[in-house]
Amino acid sequence: MRYLSTRGQAPITTLDAALAAGLAPDGGLYVPEVLPHFAIGDFDGLDTLPEIAARLLAPFFAGSRLQAQLQDICNEALDLPIPIVPLGSGEDRVLELFHGPTAAFKDFAARFLAACLARLRAPDEPLRTVLVATSGDTGGAVAAAFHRRPGFRVVILYPDGRVSARQAHQLAAFGDNIVTYKVDGSFDDCQRLVKSVLGDVELARSLNLTSANSISLGRLLPQMAYYAYTAIQIQRSGQSAPTAIIPSGNLGNALAAIVVREMGLPWGEIVLATNANRTLSDYFAGADYQGRPSIATLANAMDVGDPSNFERLRWWFKDRDLRHSNIQAHWVDDATIEQQIKVWHSRTGTAFCPHTACALAVRERLPTNNALIVATAHPAKFNEIVEPLIGRETAVPPALAQLLAQPAHALTLTNDRSALVAALR
Ligand SMILES: *Cc1c(COP(=O)(O)O)cnc(C)c1O
């Protein structure tokens, strides 16, 4: 399989080079040249997420140095629980993607990318720096995935004051080969800083930088695996393909679902649920695409005004109208997020995180009787928001509790490219 840049100005390359680079040298995002096609029967005899992932991803690894190790990589990175649980009394279900070490779905992708990059690294290669901008959850997941891996250092940039207290603590609690900066700016500022450094080919080479943001192909591929797994489980249980409602920010998670459906696996409508950052809902309602500054909301990991993966989505649908492709987008305000957390807790006793609450709110507006709500984070990560609404404490998952018990140490960084370059040197 060969990989191209969405901007068409970069040389066609291999998976291994695309994984290591993160961003293409023309500033575009890497995409596979073709999409393989699958039917459910292609997965006969395969039951676990790592097994299904290895089958699904095999064509993408054709010709890679990692081809023979793909099953190993999936076993190491993707062996996380992934329950599909009923919601309420109808046919709706919740896909819980938050049972990894940092309690958000980003663990799947971060662990997969780390497993790939560790195997691609030459033993004599100088220290490689994984540079990551985070709106709260990516940084922790990447830190956990690379923590104490020889040959790697992780540099995290997060927007000061715009992540939850537990997210901030978790981001800065690893130590060792993980360095955390709080930036006086928004997530978009952090992302712009990272892109400006990674997009400078000479600088990125001299500092041996790589990216782990949602622009990385190494995140898209494993996220596809859990949407394939879920489609197969649902089909095998005799149920019809559900409408997927996916909390969306940078659009990495939802894009994976859309691509899996393009590859032939059964998914109904794919619905993007955003917070008050309305770029996607405005676009799908008919406006021109208009990236804009992000707005701070209760669902902070989705505070994105210019979703980077939109460029991939557009590339995939180049000659088709995205607005007639069984994709919708709806936005949700903070008051509704709070109301949904309250209502679902009193209905079912279950606490949801503010991101998942966006999907629950969007679900209420849809006529379907077969929805799959994607739950992206554990509510305990957002206890300051969730607990006052539900009137009780949320139980902290053990891995998160362990991190929260460590001391945290974040450095400060001005919102300025030269400050970042100096910090990296
Ligand atoms: C990152 C994140 C999202 C948004 O995912 P994208 O892939 O950026 O669209 C939603 N919910 C949570 C909890 C997240 O951490």
Short mmCIF file of C-alpha atoms and ligand atoms in Angstrom, two decimals:
data_model
loop_
_atom_site.label_atom_id
_atom_site.label_comp_id
_atom_site.label_asym_id
_atom_site.label_seq_id
_atom_site.Cartn_x
_atom_site.Cartn_y
_atom_site.Cartn_z
CA MET A 1 0.00 0.00 0.00
CA ARG A 2 1.24 3.47 -0.89
CA TYR A 3 0.37 6.70 0.89
CA LEU A 4 -0.33 10.14 -0.57
CA SER A 5 -0.73 13.60 0.87
CA THR A 6 -4.19 15.17 0.79
CA ARG A 7 -2.53 18.23 -0.79
CA GLY A 8 -0.96 16.24 -3.61
CA GLN A 9 2.39 18.05 -3.47
CA ALA A 10 4.38 15.48 -1.50
CA PRO A 11 6.08 12.36 -2.85
CA ILE A 12 4.08 9.15 -2.61
CA THR A 13 5.49 7.21 0.31
CA THR A 14 5.37 4.06 2.41
CA LEU A 15 3.37 3.40 5.56
CA ASP A 16 6.57 3.36 7.60
CA ALA A 17 7.63 6.82 6.39
CA ALA A 18 4.10 8.22 6.77
CA LEU A 19 3.90 6.92 10.36
CA ALA A 20 7.26 8.38 11.26
CA ALA A 21 6.56 11.76 9.66
CA GLY A 22 3.08 12.44 11.01
CA LEU A 23 2.39 15.39 8.72
CA ALA A 24 3.26 15.24 4.98
CA PRO A 25 6.01 17.66 3.85
CA ASP A 26 3.48 19.75 1.86
CA GLY A 27 1.47 20.30 5.05
CA GLY A 28 -1.14 17.75 4.01
CA LEU A 29 -2.33 14.62 5.77
CA TYR A 30 -1.36 11.15 4.65
CA VAL A 31 -4.07 8.93 3.16
CA PRO A 32 -3.86 5.43 1.68
CA GLU A 33 -3.88 5.41 -2.11
CA VAL A 34 -6.84 3.01 -2.23
CA LEU A 35 -9.30 1.61 0.28
CA PRO A 36 -9.55 -2.17 0.47
CA HIS A 37 -13.04 -3.64 0.49
CA PHE A 38 -14.34 -6.07 3.09
CA ALA A 39 -17.42 -8.17 3.76
CA ILE A 40 -18.40 -9.51 7.18
CA GLY A 41 -17.48 -13.03 6.02
CA ASP A 42 -13.85 -11.97 5.67
CA PHE A 43 -13.71 -11.97 9.46
CA ASP A 44 -15.16 -15.45 10.01
CA GLY A 45 -13.45 -17.21 12.90
CA LEU A 46 -12.05 -13.98 14.30
CA ASP A 47 -13.53 -12.79 17.57
CA THR A 48 -11.30 -10.41 19.47
CA LEU A 49 -10.46 -6.81 18.67
CA PRO A 50 -6.76 -7.62 18.07
CA GLU A 51 -7.69 -10.45 15.66
CA ILE A 52 -10.18 -8.35 13.72
CA ALA A 53 -7.80 -5.40 13.69
CA ALA A 54 -4.97 -7.46 12.20
CA ARG A 55 -7.22 -8.72 9.40
CA LEU A 56 -8.68 -5.28 8.67
CA LEU A 57 -5.33 -3.52 8.72
CA ALA A 58 -3.34 -6.15 6.77
CA PRO A 59 -3.82 -4.41 3.38
CA PHE A 60 -2.65 -1.12 4.88
CA PHE A 61 0.53 -2.82 6.11
CA ALA A 62 1.28 -4.55 2.80
CA GLY A 63 4.92 -3.78 1.97
CA SER A 64 5.64 -2.28 5.40
CA ARG A 65 8.58 -3.45 7.48
CA LEU A 66 5.94 -4.05 10.14
CA GLN A 67 3.82 -6.38 8.01
CA ALA A 68 4.93 -9.58 9.75
CA GLN A 69 4.53 -7.97 13.17
CA LEU A 70 1.04 -6.60 12.68
CA GLN A 71 -0.69 -9.25 14.80
CA ASP A 72 1.85 -8.65 17.58
CA ILE A 73 1.28 -4.91 17.41
CA CYS A 74 -2.49 -5.39 17.62
CA ASN A 75 -2.11 -7.81 20.53
CA GLU A 76 0.10 -5.39 22.42
CA ALA A 77 -1.82 -2.19 21.72
CA LEU A 78 -5.47 -3.08 21.23
CA ASP A 79 -6.14 -5.67 23.89
CA LEU A 80 -8.48 -3.35 25.82
CA PRO A 81 -12.06 -4.07 26.89
CA ILE A 82 -14.60 -2.60 24.49
CA PRO A 83 -18.10 -3.25 25.86
CA ILE A 84 -21.25 -2.54 23.87
CA VAL A 85 -23.90 -1.96 26.54
CA PRO A 86 -27.67 -1.38 26.25
CA LEU A 87 -28.93 2.14 26.92
CA GLY A 88 -32.41 2.48 28.38
CA SER A 89 -35.21 0.20 27.30
CA GLY A 90 -35.07 0.41 23.47
CA GLU A 91 -32.50 -0.87 21.00
CA ASP A 92 -29.98 1.87 21.66
CA ARG A 93 -26.52 0.90 22.82
CA VAL A 94 -23.39 2.59 24.08
CA LEU A 95 -19.96 1.69 22.76
CA GLU A 96 -17.59 2.27 25.68
CA LEU A 97 -14.18 3.28 24.39
CA PHE A 98 -12.78 4.47 27.71
CA HIS A 99 -11.36 1.35 29.34
CA GLY A 100 -7.70 2.06 28.53
CA PRO A 101 -5.02 3.39 30.89
CA THR A 102 -6.01 7.06 30.57
CA ALA A 103 -9.78 6.47 30.42
CA ALA A 104 -10.47 7.97 26.99
CA PHE A 105 -10.72 6.43 23.50
CA LYS A 106 -7.41 7.98 22.51
CA ASP A 107 -5.60 5.15 24.32
CA PHE A 108 -6.31 2.78 21.41
CA ALA A 109 -4.60 4.95 18.84
CA ALA A 110 -1.77 6.19 21.03
CA ARG A 111 -0.82 2.65 22.04
CA PHE A 112 -0.94 1.47 18.44
CA LEU A 113 1.22 4.32 17.19
CA ALA A 114 3.74 3.72 19.97
CA ALA A 115 3.87 0.00 19.22
CA CYS A 116 4.53 0.78 15.53
CA LEU A 117 7.13 3.49 16.07
CA ALA A 118 9.01 1.44 18.66
CA ARG A 119 9.34 -1.41 16.14
CA LEU A 120 10.38 0.92 13.31
CA ARG A 121 13.13 2.54 15.32
CA ALA A 122 16.69 1.59 14.42
CA PRO A 123 18.72 0.65 17.53
CA ASP A 124 21.29 3.39 16.85
CA GLU A 125 18.78 6.12 16.04
CA PRO A 126 19.13 9.32 18.11
CA LEU A 127 16.40 10.17 20.60
CA ARG A 128 13.10 10.71 18.81
CA THR A 129 10.73 13.38 20.10
CA VAL A 130 7.00 12.82 19.80
CA LEU A 131 5.44 16.27 19.75
CA VAL A 132 1.80 16.46 20.65
CA ALA A 133 -0.76 19.22 21.08
CA THR A 134 -3.67 18.16 23.24
CA SER A 135 -7.09 19.48 24.10
CA GLY A 136 -6.89 17.26 27.18
CA ASP A 137 -6.97 13.56 26.38
CA THR A 138 -4.51 12.93 23.55
CA GLY A 139 -1.52 14.07 25.57
CA GLY A 140 -2.18 11.68 28.42
CA ALA A 141 -2.82 8.76 26.09
CA VAL A 142 0.40 9.42 24.14
CA ALA A 143 2.36 9.89 27.36
CA ALA A 144 1.06 6.58 28.74
CA ALA A 145 1.86 4.81 25.49
CA PHE A 146 5.48 6.05 25.28
CA HIS A 147 6.26 6.30 28.99
CA ARG A 148 9.69 4.73 29.65
CA ARG A 149 10.02 3.48 26.06
CA PRO A 150 13.74 3.59 25.25
CA GLY A 151 14.67 5.99 22.44
CA PHE A 152 11.59 8.19 22.76
CA ARG A 153 10.74 11.44 24.45
CA VAL A 154 7.23 12.95 24.47
CA VAL A 155 6.68 16.72 24.53
CA ILE A 156 3.08 17.68 25.34
CA LEU A 157 1.52 21.10 24.77
CA TYR A 158 -1.83 21.80 26.41
CA PRO A 159 -3.89 24.99 26.69
CA ASP A 160 -3.49 26.32 30.24
CA GLY A 161 -6.78 26.55 32.11
CA ARG A 162 -8.77 24.82 29.37
CA VAL A 163 -8.49 21.22 30.49
CA SER A 164 -10.07 19.65 33.56
CA ALA A 165 -8.03 19.56 36.78
CA ARG A 166 -7.72 15.78 36.52
CA GLN A 167 -6.66 15.99 32.88
CA ALA A 168 -4.03 18.60 33.78
CA HIS A 169 -2.75 16.45 36.61
CA GLN A 170 -2.64 13.36 34.47
CA LEU A 171 -0.78 15.16 31.67
CA ALA A 172 1.97 16.25 34.03
CA ALA A 173 2.22 13.20 36.29
CA PHE A 174 4.32 10.83 34.18
CA GLY A 175 7.81 12.31 34.48
CA ASP A 176 10.79 10.34 33.09
CA ASN A 177 10.75 10.78 29.30
CA ILE A 178 7.55 12.85 29.27
CA VAL A 179 7.80 16.68 29.30
CA THR A 180 4.60 18.71 29.68
CA TYR A 181 4.09 22.37 28.82
CA LYS A 182 1.03 24.46 29.59
CA VAL A 183 0.64 27.08 26.88
CA ASP A 184 -1.01 30.47 27.37
CA GLY A 185 -3.44 29.99 24.51
CA SER A 186 -6.18 27.77 23.14
CA PHE A 187 -5.92 24.25 21.78
CA ASP A 188 -5.88 25.73 18.29
CA ASP A 189 -2.80 27.75 19.29
CA CYS A 190 -1.11 24.59 20.58
CA GLN A 191 -1.96 22.78 17.38
CA ARG A 192 -0.70 25.67 15.25
CA LEU A 193 2.62 25.65 17.14
CA VAL A 194 3.04 21.92 16.62
CA LYS A 195 2.12 22.12 12.94
CA SER A 196 4.50 25.02 12.32
CA VAL A 197 7.41 23.05 13.75
CA LEU A 198 6.52 19.71 12.17
CA GLY A 199 5.80 21.41 8.85
CA ASP A 200 9.35 22.79 8.77
CA VAL A 201 10.98 19.74 7.21
CA GLU A 202 14.56 20.76 8.04
CA LEU A 203 13.76 21.57 11.64
CA ALA A 204 11.68 18.43 12.12
CA ARG A 205 14.57 16.38 10.74
CA SER A 206 17.26 18.07 12.79
CA LEU A 207 15.27 17.64 16.00
CA ASN A 208 14.12 14.13 15.02
CA LEU A 209 10.48 15.03 15.59
CA THR A 210 7.36 13.07 14.97
CA SER A 211 3.71 13.77 15.61
CA ALA A 212 1.07 11.86 17.50
CA ASN A 213 -1.85 14.17 16.88
CA SER A 214 -5.07 13.13 15.27
CA ILE A 215 -3.42 14.07 11.98
CA SER A 216 -1.23 10.97 12.29
CA LEU A 217 -2.13 8.01 10.15
CA GLY A 218 -1.07 5.88 13.11
CA ARG A 219 -4.18 7.07 14.92
CA LEU A 220 -6.66 6.67 12.12
CA LEU A 221 -5.84 3.01 11.44
CA PRO A 222 -6.44 1.55 14.93
CA GLN A 223 -9.60 3.61 15.36
CA MET A 224 -10.94 1.95 12.25
CA ALA A 225 -10.41 -1.39 13.98
CA TYR A 226 -12.95 -0.81 16.75
CA TYR A 227 -15.59 0.34 14.30
CA ALA A 228 -15.05 -2.81 12.25
CA TYR A 229 -15.17 -4.93 15.42
CA THR A 230 -18.40 -3.27 16.55
CA ALA A 231 -20.10 -3.62 13.15
CA ILE A 232 -19.17 -7.32 13.12
CA GLN A 233 -20.41 -7.94 16.68
CA ILE A 234 -23.73 -6.25 15.94
CA GLN A 235 -24.19 -8.11 12.67
CA ARG A 236 -23.36 -11.44 14.31
CA SER A 237 -25.94 -10.79 17.01
CA GLY A 238 -28.56 -10.53 14.26
CA GLN A 239 -29.23 -6.82 14.62
CA SER A 240 -29.30 -4.25 11.86
CA ALA A 241 -26.59 -1.66 11.33
CA PRO A 242 -27.09 1.18 13.80
CA THR A 243 -26.85 4.92 13.39
CA ALA A 244 -23.52 5.84 14.99
CA ILE A 245 -23.47 9.05 17.00
CA ILE A 246 -19.91 10.13 17.61
CA PRO A 247 -18.71 13.00 19.81
CA SER A 248 -16.43 14.95 17.47
CA GLY A 249 -13.73 17.57 17.69
CA ASN A 250 -10.81 17.10 15.33
CA LEU A 251 -12.87 14.45 13.56
CA GLY A 252 -10.35 11.63 13.92
CA ASN A 253 -12.70 9.22 15.63
CA ALA A 254 -15.70 9.83 13.36
CA LEU A 255 -13.53 9.74 10.24
CA ALA A 256 -12.47 6.21 11.20
CA ALA A 257 -16.13 5.14 11.29
CA ILE A 258 -16.82 6.77 7.93
CA VAL A 259 -13.82 5.05 6.34
CA VAL A 260 -14.85 1.67 7.72
CA ARG A 261 -18.28 2.14 6.16
CA GLU A 262 -16.61 3.13 2.88
CA MET A 263 -14.71 -0.16 3.10
CA GLY A 264 -17.98 -2.06 3.03
CA LEU A 265 -18.73 -2.83 6.67
CA PRO A 266 -22.31 -2.26 7.80
CA TRP A 267 -22.92 1.08 9.46
CA GLY A 268 -26.04 3.21 9.10
CA GLU A 269 -25.97 6.96 9.19
CA ILE A 270 -22.88 8.46 10.83
CA VAL A 271 -23.76 11.44 12.98
CA LEU A 272 -21.15 13.85 14.30
CA ALA A 273 -22.07 15.38 17.64
CA THR A 274 -20.16 18.54 18.46
CA ASN A 275 -20.26 21.07 21.27
CA ALA A 276 -20.87 24.79 20.57
CA ASN A 277 -18.00 24.77 18.07
CA ARG A 278 -20.29 24.76 15.07
CA THR A 279 -17.92 24.49 12.12
CA LEU A 280 -19.09 21.00 11.16
CA SER A 281 -22.81 21.44 11.79
CA ASP A 282 -22.81 24.67 9.77
CA TYR A 283 -21.03 22.91 6.93
CA PHE A 284 -23.38 19.92 6.87
CA ALA A 285 -26.32 22.32 7.03
CA GLY A 286 -25.15 23.76 3.72
CA ALA A 287 -22.68 26.58 4.50
CA ASP A 288 -19.19 26.74 3.01
CA TYR A 289 -16.55 25.19 5.22
CA GLN A 290 -15.30 27.90 7.53
CA GLY A 291 -12.61 27.11 10.11
CA ARG A 292 -12.76 29.52 13.03
CA PRO A 293 -11.29 30.10 16.50
CA SER A 294 -12.40 27.53 19.04
CA ILE A 295 -14.90 28.28 21.80
CA ALA A 296 -14.32 26.89 25.31
CA THR A 297 -17.09 24.48 26.38
CA LEU A 298 -17.80 21.83 29.01
CA ALA A 299 -16.77 19.16 26.48
CA ASN A 300 -13.24 20.56 26.27
CA ALA A 301 -11.61 17.74 24.31
CA MET A 302 -13.88 18.80 21.43
CA ASP A 303 -13.11 22.52 21.59
CA VAL A 304 -11.93 22.63 18.00
CA GLY A 305 -12.85 25.36 15.54
CA ASP A 306 -11.01 24.00 12.52
CA PRO A 307 -11.06 20.19 12.65
CA SER A 308 -7.85 18.97 11.06
CA ASN A 309 -9.26 15.69 9.76
CA PHE A 310 -11.82 17.51 7.67
CA GLU A 311 -9.10 17.69 5.05
CA ARG A 312 -8.97 13.89 4.92
CA LEU A 313 -12.74 13.61 4.77
CA ARG A 314 -12.90 15.99 1.83
CA TRP A 315 -10.12 14.14 0.05
CA TRP A 316 -11.95 10.83 0.35
CA PHE A 317 -15.18 12.25 -1.00
CA LYS A 318 -13.54 14.45 -3.62
CA ASP A 319 -15.96 13.78 -6.43
CA ARG A 320 -19.00 13.12 -4.24
CA ASP A 321 -21.10 15.48 -2.21
CA LEU A 322 -20.29 15.01 1.46
CA ARG A 323 -23.67 16.44 2.31
CA HIS A 324 -25.39 13.55 0.57
CA SER A 325 -23.28 10.79 2.03
CA ASN A 326 -25.24 9.63 5.07
CA ILE A 327 -23.29 11.90 7.35
CA GLN A 328 -24.88 14.52 9.58
CA ALA A 329 -23.49 16.93 12.15
CA HIS A 330 -25.32 18.59 15.04
CA TRP A 331 -24.08 20.85 17.78
CA VAL A 332 -25.01 20.99 21.45
CA ASP A 333 -24.74 23.87 23.92
CA ASP A 334 -23.36 23.63 27.46
CA ALA A 335 -26.78 23.85 29.12
CA THR A 336 -27.93 20.82 27.14
CA ILE A 337 -24.75 18.92 28.04
CA GLU A 338 -25.54 19.49 31.72
CA GLN A 339 -29.19 18.58 31.27
CA GLN A 340 -28.29 15.31 29.49
CA ILE A 341 -25.84 14.27 32.21
CA LYS A 342 -28.55 14.84 34.81
CA VAL A 343 -31.37 13.19 32.88
CA TRP A 344 -29.45 10.03 32.01
CA HIS A 345 -28.18 9.67 35.53
CA SER A 346 -31.68 9.88 36.97
CA ARG A 347 -33.07 7.56 34.27
CA THR A 348 -30.43 4.85 34.42
CA GLY A 349 -28.02 5.61 37.27
CA THR A 350 -25.19 5.89 34.75
CA ALA A 351 -22.88 8.89 34.69
CA PHE A 352 -21.66 10.08 31.28
CA CYS A 353 -18.81 12.44 30.44
CA PRO A 354 -19.64 15.82 28.85
CA HIS A 355 -18.46 14.64 25.39
CA THR A 356 -20.64 11.57 25.45
CA ALA A 357 -23.48 13.82 26.66
CA CYS A 358 -23.26 15.68 23.33
CA ALA A 359 -23.96 12.43 21.50
CA LEU A 360 -26.85 11.64 23.87
CA ALA A 361 -28.36 15.07 23.20
CA VAL A 362 -28.08 14.63 19.45
CA ARG A 363 -29.65 11.18 19.75
CA GLU A 364 -32.84 12.78 21.13
CA ARG A 365 -33.20 14.81 17.93
CA LEU A 366 -33.00 11.83 15.59
CA PRO A 367 -35.93 9.65 14.54
CA THR A 368 -33.91 6.40 14.57
CA ASN A 369 -34.78 3.57 16.98
CA ASN A 370 -31.38 1.95 16.60
CA ALA A 371 -28.61 4.27 17.72
CA LEU A 372 -25.13 3.48 18.89
CA ILE A 373 -23.77 6.20 21.16
CA VAL A 374 -20.00 6.32 21.21
CA ALA A 375 -18.77 7.03 24.75
CA THR A 376 -15.36 8.65 24.43
CA ALA A 377 -14.23 9.20 28.03
CA HIS A 378 -14.88 7.98 31.56
CA PRO A 379 -16.96 10.48 33.55
CA ALA A 380 -14.45 10.47 36.44
CA LYS A 381 -12.03 12.38 34.21
CA PHE A 382 -14.48 15.28 34.28
CA ASN A 383 -15.60 14.98 37.89
CA GLU A 384 -15.77 18.76 38.45
CA ILE A 385 -18.51 18.98 35.83
CA VAL A 386 -20.26 15.66 36.31
CA GLU A 387 -20.40 15.26 40.11
CA PRO A 388 -22.37 18.42 40.98
CA LEU A 389 -24.92 17.43 38.35
CA ILE A 390 -25.45 13.88 39.55
CA GLY A 391 -25.03 14.57 43.25
CA ARG A 392 -22.55 11.79 43.91
CA GLU A 393 -18.91 10.96 43.34
CA THR A 394 -17.82 9.07 40.25
CA ALA A 395 -15.70 5.99 40.89
CA VAL A 396 -12.19 6.57 39.53
CA PRO A 397 -10.83 3.73 37.37
CA PRO A 398 -7.70 2.19 38.97
CA ALA A 399 -5.21 3.29 36.27
CA LEU A 400 -6.41 6.88 36.49
CA ALA A 401 -6.33 6.77 40.30
CA GLN A 402 -2.73 5.63 40.21
CA LEU A 403 -1.70 8.59 38.03
CA LEU A 404 -3.63 11.06 40.13
CA ALA A 405 -1.67 9.86 43.16
CA GLN A 406 1.65 10.89 41.51
CA PRO A 407 3.00 14.44 41.84
CA ALA A 408 2.44 16.57 38.71
CA HIS A 409 4.92 18.97 37.14
CA ALA A 410 4.11 21.12 34.08
CA LEU A 411 6.38 23.82 32.62
CA THR A 412 5.03 27.04 31.13
CA LEU A 413 5.42 28.03 27.49
CA THR A 414 4.46 31.27 25.76
CA ASN A 415 2.31 30.95 22.66
CA ASP A 416 5.25 31.52 20.36
CA ARG A 417 7.03 29.33 17.84
CA SER A 418 10.56 30.38 18.83
CA ALA A 419 9.80 29.54 22.47
CA LEU A 420 8.78 26.04 21.39
CA VAL A 421 11.86 25.58 19.23
CA ALA A 422 14.06 26.68 22.11
CA ALA A 423 12.27 24.28 24.45
CA LEU A 424 12.75 21.40 22.00
CA ARG A 425 16.47 22.12 21.67
C1 LIG B 1 -10.50 13.79 21.57
C2 LIG B 1 -11.83 13.57 22.16
C3 LIG B 1 -12.99 13.73 21.40
C4 LIG B 1 -12.96 14.20 19.97
O1 LIG B 1 -12.38 13.24 19.13
P1 LIG B 1 -11.86 13.67 17.68
O2 LIG B 1 -11.22 12.46 17.12
O3 LIG B 1 -10.88 14.79 17.88
O4 LIG B 1 -13.05 14.12 16.92
C5 LIG B 1 -14.20 13.43 21.99
N1 LIG B 1 -14.29 13.04 23.28
C6 LIG B 1 -13.19 12.89 24.04
C7 LIG B 1 -13.36 12.45 25.44
C8 LIG B 1 -11.93 13.13 23.51
O5 LIG B 1 -10.85 12.97 24.27
#
